[in-house]
Structure formats: C-alpha cells, structure tokens
Coordinates of C-alpha atoms and ligand atoms in Angstrom, one line a residue:
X1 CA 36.8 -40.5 67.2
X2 CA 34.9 -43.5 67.2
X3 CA 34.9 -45.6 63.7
X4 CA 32.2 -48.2 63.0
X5 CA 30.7 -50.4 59.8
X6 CA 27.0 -48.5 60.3
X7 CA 25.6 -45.7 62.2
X8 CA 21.8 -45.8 62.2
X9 CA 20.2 -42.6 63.4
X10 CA 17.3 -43.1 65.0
X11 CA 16.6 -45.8 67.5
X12 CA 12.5 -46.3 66.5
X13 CA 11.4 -49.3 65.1
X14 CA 13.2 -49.3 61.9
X15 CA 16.3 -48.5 63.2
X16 CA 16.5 -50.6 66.1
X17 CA 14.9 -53.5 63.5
X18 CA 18.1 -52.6 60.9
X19 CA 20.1 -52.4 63.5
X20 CA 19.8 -56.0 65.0
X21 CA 20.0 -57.5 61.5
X22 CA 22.9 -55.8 60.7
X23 CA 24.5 -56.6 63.8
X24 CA 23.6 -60.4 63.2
X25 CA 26.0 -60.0 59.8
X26 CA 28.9 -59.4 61.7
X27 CA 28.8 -55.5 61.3
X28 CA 29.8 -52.7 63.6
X29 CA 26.4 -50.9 64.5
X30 CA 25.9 -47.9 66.1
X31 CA 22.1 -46.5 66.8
X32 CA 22.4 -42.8 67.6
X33 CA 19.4 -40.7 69.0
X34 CA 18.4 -37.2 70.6
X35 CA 15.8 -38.6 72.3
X36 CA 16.6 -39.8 75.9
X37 CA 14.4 -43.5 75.3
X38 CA 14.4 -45.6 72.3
X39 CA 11.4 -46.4 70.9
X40 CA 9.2 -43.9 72.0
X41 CA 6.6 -44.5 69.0
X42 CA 6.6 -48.2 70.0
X43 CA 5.6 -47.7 73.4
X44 CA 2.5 -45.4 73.1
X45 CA 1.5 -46.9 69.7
X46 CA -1.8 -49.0 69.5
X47 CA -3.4 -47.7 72.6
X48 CA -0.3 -48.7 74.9
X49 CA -0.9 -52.0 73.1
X50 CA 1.3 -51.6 69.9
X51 CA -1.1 -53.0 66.9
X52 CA 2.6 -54.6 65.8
X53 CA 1.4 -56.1 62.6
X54 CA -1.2 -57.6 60.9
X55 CA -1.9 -61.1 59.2
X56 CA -2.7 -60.0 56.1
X57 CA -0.1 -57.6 54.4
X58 CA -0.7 -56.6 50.8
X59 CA 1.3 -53.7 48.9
X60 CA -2.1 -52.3 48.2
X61 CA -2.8 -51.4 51.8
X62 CA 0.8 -48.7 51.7
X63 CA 0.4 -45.2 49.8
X64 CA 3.3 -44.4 47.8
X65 CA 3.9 -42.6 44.9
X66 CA 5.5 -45.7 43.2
X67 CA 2.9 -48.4 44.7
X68 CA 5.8 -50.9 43.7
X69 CA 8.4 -49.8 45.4
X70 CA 7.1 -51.7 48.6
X71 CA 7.1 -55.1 47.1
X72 CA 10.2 -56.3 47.3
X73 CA 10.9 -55.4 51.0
X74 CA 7.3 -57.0 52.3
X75 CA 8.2 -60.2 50.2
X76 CA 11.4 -60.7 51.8
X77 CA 10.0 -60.1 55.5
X78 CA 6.5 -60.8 55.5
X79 CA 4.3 -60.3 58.8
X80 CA 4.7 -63.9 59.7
X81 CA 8.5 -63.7 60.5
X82 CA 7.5 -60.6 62.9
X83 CA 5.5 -63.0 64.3
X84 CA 7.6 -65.7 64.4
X85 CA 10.5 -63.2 66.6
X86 CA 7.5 -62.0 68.7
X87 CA 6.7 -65.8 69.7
X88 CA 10.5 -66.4 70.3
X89 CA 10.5 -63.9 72.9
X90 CA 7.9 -65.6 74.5
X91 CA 5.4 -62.3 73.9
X92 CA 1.7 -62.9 74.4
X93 CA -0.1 -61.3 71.6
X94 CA -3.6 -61.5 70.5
X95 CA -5.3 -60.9 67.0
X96 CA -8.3 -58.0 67.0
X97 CA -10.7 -57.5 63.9
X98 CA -8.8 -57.4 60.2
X99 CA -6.1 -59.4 61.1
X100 CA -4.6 -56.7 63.7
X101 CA -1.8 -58.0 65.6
X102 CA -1.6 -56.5 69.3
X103 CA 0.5 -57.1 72.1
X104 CA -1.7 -58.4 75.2
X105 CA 0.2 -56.9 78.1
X106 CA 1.9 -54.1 76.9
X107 CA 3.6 -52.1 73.9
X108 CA 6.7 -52.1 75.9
X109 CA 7.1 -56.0 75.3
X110 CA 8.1 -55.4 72.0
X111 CA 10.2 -52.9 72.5
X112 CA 12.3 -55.2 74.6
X113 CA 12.0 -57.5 71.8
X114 CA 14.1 -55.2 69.5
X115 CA 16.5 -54.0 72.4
X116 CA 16.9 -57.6 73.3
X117 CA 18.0 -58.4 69.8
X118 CA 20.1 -55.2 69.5
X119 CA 22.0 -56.5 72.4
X120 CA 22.4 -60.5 71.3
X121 CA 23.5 -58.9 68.0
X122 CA 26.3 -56.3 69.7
X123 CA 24.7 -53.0 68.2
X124 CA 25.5 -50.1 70.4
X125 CA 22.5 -47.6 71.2
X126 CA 23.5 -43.9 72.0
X127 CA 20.8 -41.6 72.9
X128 CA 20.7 -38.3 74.0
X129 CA 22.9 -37.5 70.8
X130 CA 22.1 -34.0 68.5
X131 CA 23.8 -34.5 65.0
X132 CA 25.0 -31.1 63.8
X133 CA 26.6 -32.1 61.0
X134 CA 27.3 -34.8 58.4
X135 CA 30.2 -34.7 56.1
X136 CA 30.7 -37.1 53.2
X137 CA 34.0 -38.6 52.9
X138 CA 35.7 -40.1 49.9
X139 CA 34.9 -43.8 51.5
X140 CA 31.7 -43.3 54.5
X141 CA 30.4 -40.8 56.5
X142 CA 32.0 -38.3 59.5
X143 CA 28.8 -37.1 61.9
X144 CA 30.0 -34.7 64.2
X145 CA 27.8 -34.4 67.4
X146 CA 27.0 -33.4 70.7
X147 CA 29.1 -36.6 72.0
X148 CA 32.1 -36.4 69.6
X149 CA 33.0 -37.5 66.1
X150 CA 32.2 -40.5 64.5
X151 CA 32.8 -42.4 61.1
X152 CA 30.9 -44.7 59.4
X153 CA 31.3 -46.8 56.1
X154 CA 27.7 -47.0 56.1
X155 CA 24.9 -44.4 57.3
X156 CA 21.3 -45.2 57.7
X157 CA 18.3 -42.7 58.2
X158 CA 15.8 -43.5 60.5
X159 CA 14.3 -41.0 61.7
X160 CA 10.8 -41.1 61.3
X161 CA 7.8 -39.1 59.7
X162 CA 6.7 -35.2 61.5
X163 CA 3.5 -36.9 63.5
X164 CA 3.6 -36.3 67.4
X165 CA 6.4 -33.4 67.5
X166 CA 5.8 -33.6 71.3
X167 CA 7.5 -37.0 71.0
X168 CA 10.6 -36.0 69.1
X169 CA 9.5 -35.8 65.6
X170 CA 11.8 -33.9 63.9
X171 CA 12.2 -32.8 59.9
X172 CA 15.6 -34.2 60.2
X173 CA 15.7 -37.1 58.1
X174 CA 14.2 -34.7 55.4
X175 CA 17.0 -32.6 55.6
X176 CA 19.7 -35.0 55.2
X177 CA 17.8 -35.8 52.1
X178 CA 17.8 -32.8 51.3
X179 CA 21.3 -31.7 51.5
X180 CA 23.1 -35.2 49.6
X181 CA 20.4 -33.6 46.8
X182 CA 17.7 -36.6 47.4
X183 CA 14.4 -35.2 45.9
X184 CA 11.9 -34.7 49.1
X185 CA 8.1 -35.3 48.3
X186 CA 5.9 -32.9 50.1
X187 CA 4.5 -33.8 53.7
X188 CA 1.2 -33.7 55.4
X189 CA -0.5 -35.8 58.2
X190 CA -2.2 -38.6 57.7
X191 CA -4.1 -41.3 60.0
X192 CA -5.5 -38.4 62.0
X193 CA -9.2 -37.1 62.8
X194 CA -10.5 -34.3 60.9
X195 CA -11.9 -30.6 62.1
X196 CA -15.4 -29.0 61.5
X197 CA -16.0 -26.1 59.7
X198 CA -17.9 -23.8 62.0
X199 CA -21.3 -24.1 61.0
X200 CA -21.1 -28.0 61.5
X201 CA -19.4 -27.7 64.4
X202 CA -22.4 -25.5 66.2
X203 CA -25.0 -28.5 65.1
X204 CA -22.4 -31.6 65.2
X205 CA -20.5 -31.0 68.5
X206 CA -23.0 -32.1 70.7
X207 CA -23.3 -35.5 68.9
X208 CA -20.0 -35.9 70.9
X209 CA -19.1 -39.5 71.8
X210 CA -21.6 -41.1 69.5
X211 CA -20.2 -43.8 67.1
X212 CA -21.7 -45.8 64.5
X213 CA -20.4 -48.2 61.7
X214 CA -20.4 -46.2 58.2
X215 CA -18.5 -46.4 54.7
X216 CA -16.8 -43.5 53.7
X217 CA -15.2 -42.7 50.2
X218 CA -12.6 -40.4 49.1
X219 CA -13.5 -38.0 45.7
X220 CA -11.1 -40.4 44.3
X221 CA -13.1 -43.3 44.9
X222 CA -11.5 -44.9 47.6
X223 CA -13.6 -46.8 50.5
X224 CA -13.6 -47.8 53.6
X225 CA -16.2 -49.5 56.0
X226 CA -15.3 -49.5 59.7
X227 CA -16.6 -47.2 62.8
X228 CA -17.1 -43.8 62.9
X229 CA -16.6 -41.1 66.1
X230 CA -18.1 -38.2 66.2
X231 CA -15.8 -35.7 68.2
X232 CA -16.2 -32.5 70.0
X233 CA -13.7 -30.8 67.3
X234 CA -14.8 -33.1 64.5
X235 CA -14.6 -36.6 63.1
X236 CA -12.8 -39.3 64.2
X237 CA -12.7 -43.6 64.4
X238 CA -11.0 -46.2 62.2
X239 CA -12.3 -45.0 59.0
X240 CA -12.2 -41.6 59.4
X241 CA -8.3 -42.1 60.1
X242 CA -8.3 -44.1 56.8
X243 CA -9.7 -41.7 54.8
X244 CA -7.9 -39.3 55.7
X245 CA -4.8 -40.4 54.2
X246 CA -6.5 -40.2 50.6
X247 CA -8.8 -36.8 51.8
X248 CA -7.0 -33.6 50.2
X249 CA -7.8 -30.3 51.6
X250 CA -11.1 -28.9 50.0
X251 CA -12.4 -31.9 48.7
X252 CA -15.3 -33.4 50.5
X253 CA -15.8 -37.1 51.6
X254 CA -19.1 -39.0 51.2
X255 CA -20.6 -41.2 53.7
X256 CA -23.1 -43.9 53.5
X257 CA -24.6 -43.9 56.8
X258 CA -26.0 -47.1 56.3
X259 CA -23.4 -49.2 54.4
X260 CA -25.2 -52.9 55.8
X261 CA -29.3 -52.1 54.2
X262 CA -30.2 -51.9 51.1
X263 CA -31.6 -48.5 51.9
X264 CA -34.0 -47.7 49.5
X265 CA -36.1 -50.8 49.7
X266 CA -35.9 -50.5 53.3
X267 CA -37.5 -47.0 53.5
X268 CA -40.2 -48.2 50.7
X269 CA -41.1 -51.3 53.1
X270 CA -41.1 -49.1 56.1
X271 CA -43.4 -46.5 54.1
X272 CA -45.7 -49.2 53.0
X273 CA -46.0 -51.1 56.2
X274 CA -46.2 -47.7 58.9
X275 CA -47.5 -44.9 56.5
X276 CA -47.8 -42.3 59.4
X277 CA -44.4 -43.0 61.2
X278 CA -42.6 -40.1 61.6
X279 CA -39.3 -39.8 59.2
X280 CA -37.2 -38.7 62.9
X281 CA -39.0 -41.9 64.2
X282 CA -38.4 -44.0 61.0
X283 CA -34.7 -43.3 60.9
X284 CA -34.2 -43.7 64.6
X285 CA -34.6 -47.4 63.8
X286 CA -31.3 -47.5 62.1
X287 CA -29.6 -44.5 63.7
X288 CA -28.6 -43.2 67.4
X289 CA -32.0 -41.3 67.9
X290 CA -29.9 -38.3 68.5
X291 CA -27.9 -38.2 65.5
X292 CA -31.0 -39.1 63.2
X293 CA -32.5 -36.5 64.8
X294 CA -30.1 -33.4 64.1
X295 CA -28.4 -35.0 61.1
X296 CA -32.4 -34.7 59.4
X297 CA -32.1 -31.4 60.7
X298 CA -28.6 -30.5 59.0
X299 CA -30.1 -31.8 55.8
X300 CA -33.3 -29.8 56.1
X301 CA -35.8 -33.2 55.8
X302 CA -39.1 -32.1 57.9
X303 CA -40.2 -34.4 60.0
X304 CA -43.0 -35.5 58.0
X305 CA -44.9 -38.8 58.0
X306 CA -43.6 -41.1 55.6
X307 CA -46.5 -40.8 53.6
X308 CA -46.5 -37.5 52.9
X309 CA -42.9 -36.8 51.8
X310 CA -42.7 -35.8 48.0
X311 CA -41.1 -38.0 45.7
X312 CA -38.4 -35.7 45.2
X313 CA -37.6 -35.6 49.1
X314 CA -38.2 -39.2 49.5
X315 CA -35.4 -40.0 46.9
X316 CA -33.0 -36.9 48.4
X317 CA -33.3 -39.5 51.8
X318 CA -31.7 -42.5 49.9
X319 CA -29.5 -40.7 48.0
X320 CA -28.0 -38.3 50.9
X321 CA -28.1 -41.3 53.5
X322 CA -25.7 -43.3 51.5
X323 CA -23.7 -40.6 50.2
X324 CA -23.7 -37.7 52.3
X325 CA -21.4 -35.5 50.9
X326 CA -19.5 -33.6 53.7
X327 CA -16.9 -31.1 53.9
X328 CA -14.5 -31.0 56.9
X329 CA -12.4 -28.0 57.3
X330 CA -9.2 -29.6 58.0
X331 CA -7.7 -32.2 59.9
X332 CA -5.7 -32.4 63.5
X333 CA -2.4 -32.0 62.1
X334 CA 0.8 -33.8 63.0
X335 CA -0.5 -32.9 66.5
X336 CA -2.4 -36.1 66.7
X337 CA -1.5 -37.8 63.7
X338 CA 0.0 -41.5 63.6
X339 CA 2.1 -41.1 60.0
X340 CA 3.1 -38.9 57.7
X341 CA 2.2 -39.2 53.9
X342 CA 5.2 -38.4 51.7
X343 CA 9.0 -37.8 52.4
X344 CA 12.0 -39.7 50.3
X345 CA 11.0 -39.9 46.9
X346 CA 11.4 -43.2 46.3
X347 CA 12.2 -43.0 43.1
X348 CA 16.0 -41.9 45.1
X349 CA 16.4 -45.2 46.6
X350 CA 16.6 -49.2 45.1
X351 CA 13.6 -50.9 46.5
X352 CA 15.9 -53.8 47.4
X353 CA 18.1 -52.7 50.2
X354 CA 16.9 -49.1 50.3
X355 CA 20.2 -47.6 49.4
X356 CA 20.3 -43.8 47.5
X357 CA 21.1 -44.3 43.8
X358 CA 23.2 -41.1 44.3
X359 CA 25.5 -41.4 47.1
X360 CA 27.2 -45.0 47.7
X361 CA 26.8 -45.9 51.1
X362 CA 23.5 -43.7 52.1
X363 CA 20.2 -45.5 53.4
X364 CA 16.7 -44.5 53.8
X365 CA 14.4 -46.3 55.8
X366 CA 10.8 -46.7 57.8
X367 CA 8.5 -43.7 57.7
X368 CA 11.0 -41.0 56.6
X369 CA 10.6 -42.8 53.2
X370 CA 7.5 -42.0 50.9
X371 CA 5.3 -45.1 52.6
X372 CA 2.8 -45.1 54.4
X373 CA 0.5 -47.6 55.3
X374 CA -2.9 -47.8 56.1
X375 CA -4.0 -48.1 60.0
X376 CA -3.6 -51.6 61.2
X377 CA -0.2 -52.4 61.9
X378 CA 0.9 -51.8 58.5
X379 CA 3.2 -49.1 59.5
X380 CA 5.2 -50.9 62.2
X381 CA 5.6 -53.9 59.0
X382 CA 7.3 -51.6 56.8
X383 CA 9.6 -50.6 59.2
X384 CA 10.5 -54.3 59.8
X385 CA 10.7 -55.0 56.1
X386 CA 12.6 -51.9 55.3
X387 CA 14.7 -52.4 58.3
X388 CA 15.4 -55.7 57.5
X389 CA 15.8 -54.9 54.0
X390 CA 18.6 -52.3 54.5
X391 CA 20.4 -54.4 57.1
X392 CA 20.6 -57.3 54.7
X393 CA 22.7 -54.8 52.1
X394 CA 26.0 -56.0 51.3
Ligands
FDA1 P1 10.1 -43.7 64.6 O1 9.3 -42.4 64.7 O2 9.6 -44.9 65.3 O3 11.6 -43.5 65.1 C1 12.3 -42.4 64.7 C2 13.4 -42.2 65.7 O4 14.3 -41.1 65.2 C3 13.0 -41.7 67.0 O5 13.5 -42.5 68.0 C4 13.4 -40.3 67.1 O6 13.8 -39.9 68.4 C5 14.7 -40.3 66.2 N1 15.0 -39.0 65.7 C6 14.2 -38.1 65.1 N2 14.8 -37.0 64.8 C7 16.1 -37.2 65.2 C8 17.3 -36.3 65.2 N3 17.2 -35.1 64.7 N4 18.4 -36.9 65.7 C9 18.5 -38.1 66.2 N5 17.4 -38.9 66.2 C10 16.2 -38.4 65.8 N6 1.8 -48.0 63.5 C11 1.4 -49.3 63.5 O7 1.8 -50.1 62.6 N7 0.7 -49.8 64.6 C12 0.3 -49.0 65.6 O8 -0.4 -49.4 66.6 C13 0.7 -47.6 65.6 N8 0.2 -46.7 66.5 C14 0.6 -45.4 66.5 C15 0.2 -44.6 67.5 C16 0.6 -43.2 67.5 C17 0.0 -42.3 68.5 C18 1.5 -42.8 66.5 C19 2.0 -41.4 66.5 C20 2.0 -43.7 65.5 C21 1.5 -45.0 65.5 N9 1.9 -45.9 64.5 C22 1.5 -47.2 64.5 C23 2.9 -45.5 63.5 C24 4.3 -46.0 63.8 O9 4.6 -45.6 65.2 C25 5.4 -45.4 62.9 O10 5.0 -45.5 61.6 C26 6.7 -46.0 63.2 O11 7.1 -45.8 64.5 C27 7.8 -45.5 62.2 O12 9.0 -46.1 62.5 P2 10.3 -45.3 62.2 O13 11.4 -46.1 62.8 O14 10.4 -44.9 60.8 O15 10.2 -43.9 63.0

C-alpha cells in the first residue's frame, strides 16, 4: 500500500493545476484517473484550440449560488499569471473578441504545459485507475482501487461537472460529496444549444446554417449580445450558449433581432422614404432574406406595403423584432454541453483553500464545485484559481 501527502482524483485541468502547485510545496502528490489520457477536456476544448482564459476576469461573469464564493480564489490567481506560465512555456497564443485567450497551434500545448509542470514538481499521474471505495481514517484517507490501496493525508476531488459523458464524465465527484454528508446542489447542462418544439422546428429547420448577431435576454433579465446559429435541431452560437445557463425549462427567452438600430425610427424613416416597399423586402435590408422571410411568416405579418400596415401591426413589428418572445423545448443535454450548473454547495467548503468545513483534510475543486462560468475561458480560470487555491492549503 502506497502512502502519500495528497491524492488528487482526476487528472483534468484542476487537478493536474493543484497538483503541480502542490508538488512545488514539497508535498507527495498523486493524480489518480479512470480515464486512459489526462486532460481530455483540455484537448478538445475551444475548437481544438482551448479558449484557456480570458483577459478580463470578473466574479460576475461565474454563476454560483453564493456569487462571492469565487472571489477569493480569482484574486489570488488572476488570468494574467495563466498567462504568464503559458508564455514560460514558450506557447504561442493569440487573443480573439472579448478578451478570449486561445492557443494558436493547438489545445494540446497546454496540456503539456500542466503535465510539464506536474513532472518539474514530482506529482505522480496514475490513470486507468476505478476508485471503489474511500474510507475515512482517524488522520487521511484509504482509496481502495483497481491498482491497490492507497493513503492519503489529504484528498482532493476533481473530477469534473456531467457534460460530454462520452468523454468520461462521471457523477462521481457528486457522490463522494454525497457520502462525507456534503449538501449536493441539483445539476443541469449549461453552455449548450437548445431544441425546438415541433411546430418551430417544421418552419425553423430549414433556416439551417444561417447566423446573425442578436441580444437575447433571460425572463430574469439577463442579456447578452453576440452571434446567433440557427440549427437543424434548434438554436445555437455564442449567446445562445450564454443564455442558456440562466434559461430554466418553460420559461421563454426574448430576442431582439436587431440589437445595433434604433428600430422603430428606422421602420418610420423607411415607411416615409419608400411607402410601397414590401414589409418582406423592407426587412430583408437588415435580415438574411430567408429568415425575414419565414420569421414574418412565423409571426403572421402580411406582406403588405409599408403604407398600408395598421398602426396596431406596425407597432407589433417594433415590439416583436426587438423582443421576440420564444419558447424552446429544451436544450442538448450534457450530450453537448461544455459545463454543468450546480454540484458542491458551496456553502460546504471555505472559499480560501476549498477545504470541506466538515471533514478535515477533504477538497473540492474545478467544475464539480457549484461554479460555473460563462463561455470564454472563464471555466478553464476557475479551475486554475481553485486549483491553485487548494494546492496552496496548509
Ligand atoms: P475535467 O472534466 O477537466 O476533469 C475531470 C477529470 O476527472 C477527468 O480527467 C476525468 O477523467 C476524471 N474523472 C471523472 N470521473 C472519475 C472517476 N470516477 N474516477 C477517476 N477519475 C474521474 N472551458 C473554457 O474555459 N474554455 C474552453 O475553450 C472550453 N471548451 C470546452 C469545450 C467542450 C466541448 C467542453 C465539454 C468543455 C469546455 N470547457 C471550456 C469547459 C472546461 O473543459 C471545464 O470547465 C474544465 O475542464 C473543468 O475542469 P475540471 O478539472 O474541473 O474537470
């Protein structure tokens, strides 16, 4: 039976990041996974690119049920020491719209980044390891698994949120929780496209492929302005993924097509200046023809002339193109989603080190925790700064 400082399970990137900092202190790490690569999230994250981090980190841009809980973590590893160890390594990156960190060759290179500090910092990575059971002791942890027995003073989860089952996503950490008697918060999928309902779908799906920049608001009032993609099951883009992490199932979301003109005095100008212009032809100059086309269809505007739309009609338009009020009937799922919204309850851990109150010697970190961040590299940072955070502990 092997006996070490720290066992860290899961080698993604909050355990490998916990890991290395750990190991830096002089500790005894060990990384254990079931998977039979580290780092799998890493690799296929941002397009094969891994959006890494982003310049501008703000505690606003994380959901969490204690929206303070994240401080204290991102202010002791802000994005600019990732940064920093990404430019050590000698990894070309390049910075995309809002401040989005990417890798320019390929996600793998920062992967190696966190591997290469693992090894400078003596942690030991085990994959290909199922934990059956975990036994508290009166000083640590015993795990017993598929490659022996092992003790721990110190045991860290890391293993991830339920998005991408395919790639190993297992309720694990949530059970672990679960069974030192750690409240769980309930999980759903979050980042990911949503579905039709039927009768959309029949009109919608073969707007396929088209995307257009919108703003799109949750019931609770949140916003966001970025692309849209309309998709053969439903919608999809940047800010539908946003949204989604703030949609709740039943509640409708409202999109201004047209978040850049001041629409009504638009329309009035138009009306005024080409009275017999079609309202298809009108909208067409704003909108893929197509879409104007079957979304004034969807909405049951006739294609009049502008001049002889009713009053009523005419200020249905403004309202229903800057707040068109839609209801999906679901989303992907953790099929296709990038996080997972809920998990730990924070309220179970100190927002310094990310230690359980309850049981001395217990950690939580990364996306197994209640945190989740908006898309835009937010996600990778809190699993630095919570990685970090934890391997700092005393
Ligand atoms: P992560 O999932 O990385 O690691 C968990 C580890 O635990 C895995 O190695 C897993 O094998 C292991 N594990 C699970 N169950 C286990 C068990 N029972 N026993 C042992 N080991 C177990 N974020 C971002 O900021 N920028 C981006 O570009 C992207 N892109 C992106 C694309 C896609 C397709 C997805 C699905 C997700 C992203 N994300 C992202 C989100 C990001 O990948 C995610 O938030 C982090 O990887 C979370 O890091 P963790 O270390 O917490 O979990």
């Amino acid at each position: 039976m092997q006996k070490v400082d720290v066992i860290i399970i899961g080698a993604g990137a909050a355990g490998l990041m916990c890991a290395a900092t750990a190991g830096y202190r002089g500790k005894q790490v060990l990384v254990l996974d079931n998977a039979k690569k580290a780092g799998r999230k890493i690799l296929i994250s941002g397009g094969g690119k891994c959006n890494f981090t982003n310049t501008k980190v703000d505690p606003s841009n994380f959901l969490c049920q204690n929206p303070h809980f994240v401080k204290s973590a991102l202010a002791r590893y802000p994005s600019s020491q990732f940064i920093e160890l990404v430019e050590r390594h000698g990894v070309a990156f390049e910075q995309r719209k809002h401040g989005q960190l990417f890798a320019l060759n390929s996600a793998k290179d920062i992967l190696d980044v966190l591997l290469t500090e693992c090894d400078w910092a003596g942690v030991q990575i085990q994959l290909k390891t199922e934990i059956t059971k975990i036994n508290k002791l009166d000083q640590g942890f015993q795990l017993v698994t598929s490659a022996g027995e092992y003790q721990c003073d110190s045991l860290v989860v890391a293993t991830g949120g339920l998005s991408m089952p395919k790639l190993g996503a297992t309720p694990f950490g949530y059970k672990i929780a679960e069974q030192f008697g750690l409240k769980v918060l309930p999980t759903s999928a979050g980042l990911v496209p949503f579905t039709w309902h039927q009768g959309d779908k029949t009109l919608l799906e073969p707007l396929s492929g088209i995307s257009m920049p919108v703003a799109v608001s949750s019931v609770s009032g949140v916003e966001f302005k970025e692309d849209m993609l309309l998709t053969h099951r439903g919608l999809s883009g940047p800010v539908m993924l946003q949204i989604s992490s703030y949609w709740q199932a039943g509640e409708p979301i409202y999109i201004n097509l047209l978040p850049e003109l001041d629409v009504a005095a638009t329309l009035n100008e138009l009306r005024e200046q080409q009275p017999k212009l079609s309202l298809k032809n009108a909208l067409s100059r704003f909108l893929v023809k197509r879409f104007a086309e079957t979304w004034l269809a969807q909405q049951k505007f006739a294609d009049s002339p502008l001049n002889q739309i009713s009053h009523s009609e005419w200020a249905r338009l403004g309202q229903t193109l800057t707040r068109w009020p839609l209801l999906m009937n679901g989303t992907e799922g953790y099929r296709t989603a990038e996080v997972t919204l809920g998990g730990v309850d924070t309220n179970e851990l100190s927002s310094k080190d990310m230690s359980t109150k309850k049981v001395a010697g217990l950690y939580f970190i990364g996306e197994v925790v209640d945190v989740s961040g908006w898309l835009g590299g937010f996600n990778f940072q809190w699993a630095w700064a919570s990685g970090v955070a934890c391997g700092l502990s005393e």
